[in-house]
Tab-separated table of C-alpha atoms in Angstrom:
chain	number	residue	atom	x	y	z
A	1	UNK	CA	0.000	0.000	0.000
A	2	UNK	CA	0.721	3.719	-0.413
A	3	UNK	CA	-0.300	7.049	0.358
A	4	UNK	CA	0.215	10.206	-0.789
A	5	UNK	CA	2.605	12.555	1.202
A	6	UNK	CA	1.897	16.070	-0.175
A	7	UNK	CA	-0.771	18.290	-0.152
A	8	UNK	CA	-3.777	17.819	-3.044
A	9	UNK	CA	-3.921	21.991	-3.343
A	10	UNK	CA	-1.303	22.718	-6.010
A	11	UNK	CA	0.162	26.429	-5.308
A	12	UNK	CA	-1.425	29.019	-7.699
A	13	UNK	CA	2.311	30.573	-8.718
A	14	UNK	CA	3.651	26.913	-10.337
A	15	UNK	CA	1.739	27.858	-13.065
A	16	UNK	CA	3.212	28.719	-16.104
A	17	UNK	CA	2.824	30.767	-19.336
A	18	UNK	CA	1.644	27.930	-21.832
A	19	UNK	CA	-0.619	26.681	-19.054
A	20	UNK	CA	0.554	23.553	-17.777
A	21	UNK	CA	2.147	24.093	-13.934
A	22	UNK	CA	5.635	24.084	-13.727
A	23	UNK	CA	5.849	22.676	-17.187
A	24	UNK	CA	10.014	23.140	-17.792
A	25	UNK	CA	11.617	24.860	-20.731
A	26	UNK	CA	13.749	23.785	-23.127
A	27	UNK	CA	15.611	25.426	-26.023
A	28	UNK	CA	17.370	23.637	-29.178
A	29	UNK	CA	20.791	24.973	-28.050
A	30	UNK	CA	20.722	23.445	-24.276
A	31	UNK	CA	19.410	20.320	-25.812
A	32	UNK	CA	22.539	20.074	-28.659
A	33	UNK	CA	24.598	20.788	-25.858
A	34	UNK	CA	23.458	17.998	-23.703
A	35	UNK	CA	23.832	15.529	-26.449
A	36	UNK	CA	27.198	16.426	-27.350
A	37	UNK	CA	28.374	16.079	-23.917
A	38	UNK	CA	26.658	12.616	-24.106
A	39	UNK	CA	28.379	11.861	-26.999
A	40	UNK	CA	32.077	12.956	-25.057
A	41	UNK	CA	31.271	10.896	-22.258
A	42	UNK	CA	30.688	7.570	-24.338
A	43	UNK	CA	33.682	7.947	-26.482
A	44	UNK	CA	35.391	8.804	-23.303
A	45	UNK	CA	34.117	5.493	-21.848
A	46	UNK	CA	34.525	3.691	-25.060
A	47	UNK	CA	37.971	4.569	-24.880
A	48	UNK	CA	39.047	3.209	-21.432
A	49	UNK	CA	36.955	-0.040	-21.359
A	50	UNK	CA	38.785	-0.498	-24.894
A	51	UNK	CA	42.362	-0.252	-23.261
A	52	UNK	CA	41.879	-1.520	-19.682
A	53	UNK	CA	40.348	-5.024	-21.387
A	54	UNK	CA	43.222	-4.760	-23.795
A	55	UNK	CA	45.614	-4.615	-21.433
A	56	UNK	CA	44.299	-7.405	-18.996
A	57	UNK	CA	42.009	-9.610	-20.985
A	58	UNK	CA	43.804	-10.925	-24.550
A	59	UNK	CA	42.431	-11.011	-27.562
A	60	UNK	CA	40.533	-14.032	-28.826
A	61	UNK	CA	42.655	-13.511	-31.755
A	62	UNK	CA	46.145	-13.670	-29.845
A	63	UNK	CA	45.269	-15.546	-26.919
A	64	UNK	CA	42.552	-18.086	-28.132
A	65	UNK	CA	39.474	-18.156	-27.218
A	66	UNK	CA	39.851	-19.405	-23.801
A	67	UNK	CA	39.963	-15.901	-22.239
A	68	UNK	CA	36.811	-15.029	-23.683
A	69	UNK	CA	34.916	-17.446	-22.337
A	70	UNK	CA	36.146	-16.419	-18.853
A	71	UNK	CA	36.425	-12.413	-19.967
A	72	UNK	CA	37.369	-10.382	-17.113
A	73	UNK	CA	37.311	-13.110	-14.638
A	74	UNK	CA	40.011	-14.526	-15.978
A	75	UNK	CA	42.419	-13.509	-12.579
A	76	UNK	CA	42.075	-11.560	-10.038
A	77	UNK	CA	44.101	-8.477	-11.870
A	78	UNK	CA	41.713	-8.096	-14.730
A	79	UNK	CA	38.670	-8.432	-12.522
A	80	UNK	CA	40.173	-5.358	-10.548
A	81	UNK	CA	41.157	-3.423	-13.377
A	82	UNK	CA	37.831	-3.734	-15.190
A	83	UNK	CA	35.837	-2.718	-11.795
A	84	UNK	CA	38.567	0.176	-11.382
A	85	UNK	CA	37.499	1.191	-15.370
A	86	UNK	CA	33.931	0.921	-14.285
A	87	UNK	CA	34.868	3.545	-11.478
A	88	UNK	CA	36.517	5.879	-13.752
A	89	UNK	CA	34.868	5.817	-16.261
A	90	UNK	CA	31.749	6.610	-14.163
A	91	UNK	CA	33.080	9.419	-12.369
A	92	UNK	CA	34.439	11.097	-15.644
A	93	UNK	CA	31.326	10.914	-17.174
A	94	UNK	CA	29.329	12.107	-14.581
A	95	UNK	CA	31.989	15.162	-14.685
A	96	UNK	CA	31.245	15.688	-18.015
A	97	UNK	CA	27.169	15.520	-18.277
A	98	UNK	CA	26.971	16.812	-15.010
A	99	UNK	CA	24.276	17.771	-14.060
A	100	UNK	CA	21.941	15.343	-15.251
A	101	UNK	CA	19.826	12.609	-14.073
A	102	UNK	CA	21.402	10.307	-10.948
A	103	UNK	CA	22.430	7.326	-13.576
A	104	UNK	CA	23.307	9.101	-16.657
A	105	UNK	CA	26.998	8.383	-15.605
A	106	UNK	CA	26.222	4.446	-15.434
A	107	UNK	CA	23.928	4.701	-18.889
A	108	UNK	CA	26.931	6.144	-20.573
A	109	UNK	CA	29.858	3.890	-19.347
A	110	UNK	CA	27.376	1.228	-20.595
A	111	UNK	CA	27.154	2.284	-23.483
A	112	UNK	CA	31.117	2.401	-23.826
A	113	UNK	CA	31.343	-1.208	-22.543
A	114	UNK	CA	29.227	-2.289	-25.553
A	115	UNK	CA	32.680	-0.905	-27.644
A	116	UNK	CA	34.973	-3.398	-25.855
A	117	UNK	CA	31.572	-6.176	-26.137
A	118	UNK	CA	32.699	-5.769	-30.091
A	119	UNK	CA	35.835	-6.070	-29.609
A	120	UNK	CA	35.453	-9.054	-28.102
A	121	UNK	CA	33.518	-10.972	-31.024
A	122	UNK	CA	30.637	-12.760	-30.378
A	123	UNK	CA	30.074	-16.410	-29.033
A	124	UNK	CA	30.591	-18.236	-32.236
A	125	UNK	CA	34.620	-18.810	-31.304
A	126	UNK	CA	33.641	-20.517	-27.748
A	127	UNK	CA	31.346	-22.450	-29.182
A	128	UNK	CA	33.686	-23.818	-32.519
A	129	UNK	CA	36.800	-23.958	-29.976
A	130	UNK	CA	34.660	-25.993	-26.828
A	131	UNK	CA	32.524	-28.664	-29.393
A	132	UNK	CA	33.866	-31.562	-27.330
A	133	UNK	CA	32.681	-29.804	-24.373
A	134	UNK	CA	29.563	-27.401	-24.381
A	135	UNK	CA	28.633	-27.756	-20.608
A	136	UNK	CA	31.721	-26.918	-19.457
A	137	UNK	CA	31.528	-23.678	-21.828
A	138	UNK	CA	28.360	-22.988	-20.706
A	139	UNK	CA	29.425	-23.203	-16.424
A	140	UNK	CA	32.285	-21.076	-17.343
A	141	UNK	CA	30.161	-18.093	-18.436
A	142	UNK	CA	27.305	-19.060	-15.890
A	143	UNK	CA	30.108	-18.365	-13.204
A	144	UNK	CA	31.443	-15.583	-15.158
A	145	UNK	CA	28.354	-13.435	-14.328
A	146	UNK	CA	28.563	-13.680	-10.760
A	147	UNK	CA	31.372	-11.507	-11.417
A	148	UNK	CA	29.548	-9.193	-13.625
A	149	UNK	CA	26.438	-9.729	-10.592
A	150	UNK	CA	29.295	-7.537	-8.687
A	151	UNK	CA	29.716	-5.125	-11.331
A	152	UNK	CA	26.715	-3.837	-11.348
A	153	UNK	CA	25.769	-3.772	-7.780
A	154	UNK	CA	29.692	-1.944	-7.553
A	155	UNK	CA	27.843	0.693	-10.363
A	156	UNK	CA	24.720	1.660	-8.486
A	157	UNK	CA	26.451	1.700	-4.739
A	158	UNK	CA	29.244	4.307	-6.436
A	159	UNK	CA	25.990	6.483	-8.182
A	160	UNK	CA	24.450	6.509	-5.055
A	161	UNK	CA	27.628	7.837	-3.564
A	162	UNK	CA	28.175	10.642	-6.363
A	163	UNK	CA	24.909	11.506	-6.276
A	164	UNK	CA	24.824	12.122	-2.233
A	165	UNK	CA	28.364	14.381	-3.162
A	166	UNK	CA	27.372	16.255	-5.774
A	167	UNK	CA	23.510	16.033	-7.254
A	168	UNK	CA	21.320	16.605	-4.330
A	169	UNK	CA	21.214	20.372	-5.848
A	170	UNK	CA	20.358	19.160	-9.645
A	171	UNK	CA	17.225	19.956	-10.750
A	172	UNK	CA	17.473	16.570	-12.891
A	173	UNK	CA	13.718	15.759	-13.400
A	174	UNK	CA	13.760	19.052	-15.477
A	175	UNK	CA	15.639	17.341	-18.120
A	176	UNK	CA	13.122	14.555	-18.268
A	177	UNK	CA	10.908	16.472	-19.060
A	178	UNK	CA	8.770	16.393	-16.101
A	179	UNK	CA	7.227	19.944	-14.057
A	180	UNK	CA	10.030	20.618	-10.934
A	181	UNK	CA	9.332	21.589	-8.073
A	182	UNK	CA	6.303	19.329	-8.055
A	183	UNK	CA	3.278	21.808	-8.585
A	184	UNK	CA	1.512	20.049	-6.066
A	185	UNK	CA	4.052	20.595	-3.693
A	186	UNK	CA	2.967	23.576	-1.504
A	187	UNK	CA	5.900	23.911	0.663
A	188	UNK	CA	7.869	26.067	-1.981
A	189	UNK	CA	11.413	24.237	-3.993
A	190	UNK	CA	11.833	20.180	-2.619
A	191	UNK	CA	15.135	18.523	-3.887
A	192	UNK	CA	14.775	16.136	-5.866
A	193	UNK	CA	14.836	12.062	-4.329
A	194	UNK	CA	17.419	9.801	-5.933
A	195	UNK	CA	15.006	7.316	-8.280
A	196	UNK	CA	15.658	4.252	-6.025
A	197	UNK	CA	12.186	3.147	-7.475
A	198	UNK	CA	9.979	3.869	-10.223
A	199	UNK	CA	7.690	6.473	-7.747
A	200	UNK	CA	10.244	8.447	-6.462
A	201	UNK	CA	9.559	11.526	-8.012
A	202	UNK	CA	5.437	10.820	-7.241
A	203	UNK	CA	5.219	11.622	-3.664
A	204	UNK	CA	4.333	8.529	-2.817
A	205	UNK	CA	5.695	6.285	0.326
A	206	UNK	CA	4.915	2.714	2.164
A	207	UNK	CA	1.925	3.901	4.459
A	208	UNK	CA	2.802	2.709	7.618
A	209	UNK	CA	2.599	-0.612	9.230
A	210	UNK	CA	4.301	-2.943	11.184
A	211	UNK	CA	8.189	-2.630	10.938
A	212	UNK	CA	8.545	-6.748	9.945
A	213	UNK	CA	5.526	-6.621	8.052
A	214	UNK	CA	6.917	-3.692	5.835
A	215	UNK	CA	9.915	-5.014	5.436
A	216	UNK	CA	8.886	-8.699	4.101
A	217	UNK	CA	6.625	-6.626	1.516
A	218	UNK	CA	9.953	-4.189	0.464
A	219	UNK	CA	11.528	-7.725	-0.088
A	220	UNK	CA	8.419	-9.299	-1.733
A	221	UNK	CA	8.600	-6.255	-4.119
A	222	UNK	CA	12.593	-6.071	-5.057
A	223	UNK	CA	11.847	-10.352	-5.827
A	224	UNK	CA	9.158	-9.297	-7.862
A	225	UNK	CA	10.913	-6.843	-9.681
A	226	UNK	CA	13.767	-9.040	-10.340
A	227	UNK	CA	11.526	-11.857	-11.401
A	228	UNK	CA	9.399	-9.650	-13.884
A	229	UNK	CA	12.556	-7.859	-15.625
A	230	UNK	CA	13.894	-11.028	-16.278
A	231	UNK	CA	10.830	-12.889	-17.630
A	232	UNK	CA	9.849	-10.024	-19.728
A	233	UNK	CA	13.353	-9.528	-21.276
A	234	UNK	CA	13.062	-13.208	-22.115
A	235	UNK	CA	10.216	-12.864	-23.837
A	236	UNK	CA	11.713	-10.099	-26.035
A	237	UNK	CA	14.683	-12.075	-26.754
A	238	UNK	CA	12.567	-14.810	-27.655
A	239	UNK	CA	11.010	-12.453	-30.330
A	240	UNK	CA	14.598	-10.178	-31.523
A	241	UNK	CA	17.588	-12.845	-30.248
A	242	UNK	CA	17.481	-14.718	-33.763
A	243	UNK	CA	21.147	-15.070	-34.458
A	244	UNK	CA	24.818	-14.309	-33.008
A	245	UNK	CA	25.950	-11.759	-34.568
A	246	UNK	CA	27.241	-8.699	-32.313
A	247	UNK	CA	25.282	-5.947	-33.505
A	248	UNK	CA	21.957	-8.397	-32.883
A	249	UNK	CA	22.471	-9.436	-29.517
A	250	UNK	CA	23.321	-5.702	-28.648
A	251	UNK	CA	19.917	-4.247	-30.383
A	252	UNK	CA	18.274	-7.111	-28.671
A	253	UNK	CA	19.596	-7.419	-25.344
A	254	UNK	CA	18.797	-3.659	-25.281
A	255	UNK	CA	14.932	-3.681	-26.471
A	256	UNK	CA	14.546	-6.536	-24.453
A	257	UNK	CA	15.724	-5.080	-20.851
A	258	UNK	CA	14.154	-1.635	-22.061
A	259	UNK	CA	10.763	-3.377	-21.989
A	260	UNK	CA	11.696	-5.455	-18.744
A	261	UNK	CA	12.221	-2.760	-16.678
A	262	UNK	CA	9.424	-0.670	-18.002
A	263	UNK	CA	7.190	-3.178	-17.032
A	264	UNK	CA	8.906	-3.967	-13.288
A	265	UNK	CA	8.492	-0.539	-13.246
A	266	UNK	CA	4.873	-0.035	-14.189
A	267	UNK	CA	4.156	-3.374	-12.005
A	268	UNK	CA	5.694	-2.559	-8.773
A	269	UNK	CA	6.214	0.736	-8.764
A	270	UNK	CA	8.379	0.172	-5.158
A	271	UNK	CA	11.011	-1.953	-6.238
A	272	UNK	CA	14.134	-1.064	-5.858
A	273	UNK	CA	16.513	-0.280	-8.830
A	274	UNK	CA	19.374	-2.312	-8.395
A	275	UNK	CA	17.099	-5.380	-8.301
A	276	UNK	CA	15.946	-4.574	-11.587
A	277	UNK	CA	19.930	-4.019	-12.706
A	278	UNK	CA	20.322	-7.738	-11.442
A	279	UNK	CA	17.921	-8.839	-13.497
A	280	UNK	CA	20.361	-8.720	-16.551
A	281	UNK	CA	23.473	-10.862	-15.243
A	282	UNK	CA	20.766	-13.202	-13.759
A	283	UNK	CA	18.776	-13.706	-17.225
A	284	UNK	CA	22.126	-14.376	-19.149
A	285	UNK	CA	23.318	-16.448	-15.807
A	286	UNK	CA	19.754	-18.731	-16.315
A	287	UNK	CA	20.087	-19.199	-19.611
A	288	UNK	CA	23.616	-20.518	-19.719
A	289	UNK	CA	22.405	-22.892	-16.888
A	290	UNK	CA	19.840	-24.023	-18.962
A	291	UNK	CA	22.029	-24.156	-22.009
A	292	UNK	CA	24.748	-26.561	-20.234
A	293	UNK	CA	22.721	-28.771	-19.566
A	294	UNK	CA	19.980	-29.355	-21.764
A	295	UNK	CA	21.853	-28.233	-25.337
A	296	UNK	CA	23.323	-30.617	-28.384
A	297	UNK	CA	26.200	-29.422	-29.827
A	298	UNK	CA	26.202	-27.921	-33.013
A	299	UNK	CA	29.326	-26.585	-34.665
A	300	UNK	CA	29.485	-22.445	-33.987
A	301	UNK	CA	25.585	-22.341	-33.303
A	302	UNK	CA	23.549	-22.167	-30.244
A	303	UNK	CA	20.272	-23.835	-31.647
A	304	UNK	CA	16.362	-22.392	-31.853
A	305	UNK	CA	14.706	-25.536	-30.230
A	306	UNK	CA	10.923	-25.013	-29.753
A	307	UNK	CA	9.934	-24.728	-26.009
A	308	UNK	CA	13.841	-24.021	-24.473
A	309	UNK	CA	15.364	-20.798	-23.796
A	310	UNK	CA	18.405	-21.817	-24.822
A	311	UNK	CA	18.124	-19.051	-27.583
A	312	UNK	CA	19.197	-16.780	-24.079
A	313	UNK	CA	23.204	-18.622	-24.664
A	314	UNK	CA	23.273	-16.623	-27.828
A	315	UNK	CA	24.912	-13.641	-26.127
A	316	UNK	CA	28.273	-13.385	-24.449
A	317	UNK	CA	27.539	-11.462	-20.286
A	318	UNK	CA	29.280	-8.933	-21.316
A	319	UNK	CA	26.754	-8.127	-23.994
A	320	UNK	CA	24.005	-8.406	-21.685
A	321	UNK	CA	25.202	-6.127	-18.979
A	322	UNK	CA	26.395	-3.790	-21.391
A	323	UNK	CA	23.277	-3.135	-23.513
A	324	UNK	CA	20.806	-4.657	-20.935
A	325	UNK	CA	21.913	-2.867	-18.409
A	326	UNK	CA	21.328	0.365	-20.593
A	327	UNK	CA	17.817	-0.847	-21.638
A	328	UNK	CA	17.188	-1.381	-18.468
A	329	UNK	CA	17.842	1.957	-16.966
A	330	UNK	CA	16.127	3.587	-19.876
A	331	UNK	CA	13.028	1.353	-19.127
A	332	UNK	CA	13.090	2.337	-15.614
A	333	UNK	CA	13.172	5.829	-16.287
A	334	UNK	CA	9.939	5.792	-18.485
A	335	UNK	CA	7.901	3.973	-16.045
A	336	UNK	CA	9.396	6.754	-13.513
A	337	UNK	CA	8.090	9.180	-16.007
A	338	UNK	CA	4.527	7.991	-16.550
A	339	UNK	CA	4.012	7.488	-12.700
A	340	UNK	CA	5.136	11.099	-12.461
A	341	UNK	CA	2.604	12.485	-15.410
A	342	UNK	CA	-0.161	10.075	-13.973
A	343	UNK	CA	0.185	11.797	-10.574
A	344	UNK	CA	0.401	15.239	-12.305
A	345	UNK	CA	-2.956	14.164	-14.166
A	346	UNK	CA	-4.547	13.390	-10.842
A	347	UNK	CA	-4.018	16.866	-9.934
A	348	UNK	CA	-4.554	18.825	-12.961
A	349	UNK	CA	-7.168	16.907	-15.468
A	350	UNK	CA	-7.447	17.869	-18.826
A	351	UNK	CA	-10.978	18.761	-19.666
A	352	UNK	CA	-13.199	16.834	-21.464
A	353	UNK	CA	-14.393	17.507	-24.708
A	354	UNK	CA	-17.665	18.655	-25.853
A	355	UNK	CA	-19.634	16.925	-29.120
A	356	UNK	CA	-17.206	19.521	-31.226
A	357	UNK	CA	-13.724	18.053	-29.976
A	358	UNK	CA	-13.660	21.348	-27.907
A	359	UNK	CA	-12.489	21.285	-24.723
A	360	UNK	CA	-14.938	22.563	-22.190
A	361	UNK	CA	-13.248	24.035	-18.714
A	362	UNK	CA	-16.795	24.051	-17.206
């Protein structure tokens, strides 16, 4: 359950010229702006995922293909050096787009992890080089993404950190497009809450109830989410994952984890956002499970078999947290955006229209 937390009498001076209250402004040149500084901070990204993984993880085409399978986990060095690259490469961008929304940082080193996901090739090496021995394969980069499990959860406790040091002064929903401060809100400016679940910017909270209670139903909620990302991503991939090639499982993976976390979002609106970020390593983790154990081998091809999700193998992790994890952020921030605009609606309905298509204020 949940219950509103501000007032229902909007103040008269959040409204604006063109009618809507507290309806935010934008111009063409802050807009190009903001995109090119998008565009710095992927390349930037991009750049450093590229050299760090160069430097600790060989290429398939000098070192085999055994270090793919494995990726960054191959020792303990690389697995540091590609969590310090997450770091940086966070923190630069951040710098750069600054300010912006709370995980525009993470979207963009994601993005620039999808440029050393290329690099990389696709599956189709691991599975020529490991025919005598898919399941093994397969439990290699099932265990491989409990490391990229810590990557992500590494990713969101370093944006909550940032954000605490430098954003609580942003006026971030602005660039979402969404009225701020809330025109509803009576008590005058309100920084804005980091978007640790799809409501955040709603004023909306758990109504109050027994401390156990609430707490089994925050963890019944951040299950659910989990649980509904993942099955509805699956379903996508079902639909887009149709072959290996790089540029596929990136488009798909993507769509896929956009949809997933729109709809964890829509669903349960109070789960949290890291358990919809887990939802990608834990898909691509499931499916490799499945996979090893229930797969023929067939020489460079994971197979479409009616009724398994083995199509889900098609993908190398680092694929799926780079693109997935994108989608899914993008995903979460639409839901975020249609609770906001269905709470704003609540507030200030449009009027209906008459027989004419006129609408009448009356």
């Amino acid at each position: 359950m949940i219950e509103p937390i501000f007032p229902t009498s909007p103040p008269d001076s959040a409204a604006s010229s063109s009618g809507a209250p507290g309806e935010p402004r934008h111009s063409a040149g802050t807009a190009f702006l903001r995109h090119l500084r998008w565009l710095a901070a992927i390349i930037l990204s991009a750049t450093v995922f590229i050299w760090v993984g160069a430097h600790t993880v060989a290429s398939p085409n000098v070192d085999g293909t055994v270090a793919l399978a494995w990726g960054p986990a191959v020792s303990l060095a690389a697995e540091a050096a590609m969590l310090g690259a997450l770091i940086l490469t966070f923190v630069l961008s951040s710098l750069i787009i600054w300010p912006d929304t709370p995980h525009a940082g993470l979207f963009t080193a994601c993005i620039g992890l999808a440029a050393l996901a290329v690099r990389w090739g696709g599956v189709h090496r691991l599975l020529v080089h490991h025919y005598s021995d898919m399941p093994a394969m397969f439990h290699a980069l099932a265990l491989q993404c409990l490391y990229w499990i810590i990557f992500v959860l590494l990713g969101e406790i370093c944006c909550r950190f940032l954000y605490r040091r430098l954003g609580r002064s942003r006026h971030w929903p602005g660039l979402l497009g969404l009225p701020w401060p809330p025109p509803w809100e009576s008590s005058g400016w309100q920084t804005p809450a980091y978007p640790s679940a799809a409501i955040a910017l709603c004023g909306l909270k758990p109504a109050a109830n027994n401390p156990i209670v609430s707490g089994l139903r925050r963890l019944a909620d951040h299950i659910a989410g989990l649980l509904l990302t993942g099955l509805a991503a699956a379903l996508v991939l079902a639909i887009l994952l149709k072959s290996q090639d790089p540029g596929q499982v990136l488009f798909a993976c993507f769509i896929a984890f956009a949809a997933g976390g729109f709809v964890a979002g829509m669903a349960v609106p109070l789960a949290a956002d890291w358990s919809i970020w887990l939802a990608v390593p834990a898909t691509a983790l499931v499916g490799y499970w499945i996979a090893a154990s229930g797969m023929a081998a067939f020489p460079g091809q994971v197979p479409l078999l009616h009724g398994s999700p083995v199509y889900l193998a098609r993908g190398l992790p680092v694929y799926y947290v780079s693109a997935g994890w994108a989608g899914a952020m993008t995903g979460f921030y639409t839901a975020l955006r249609v609770h906001y605009r269905h709470r704003f609606d609540q507030f200030f309905p449009m009027p209906e229209k008459d027989h004419c298509g006129w609408r009448n204020a009356n």
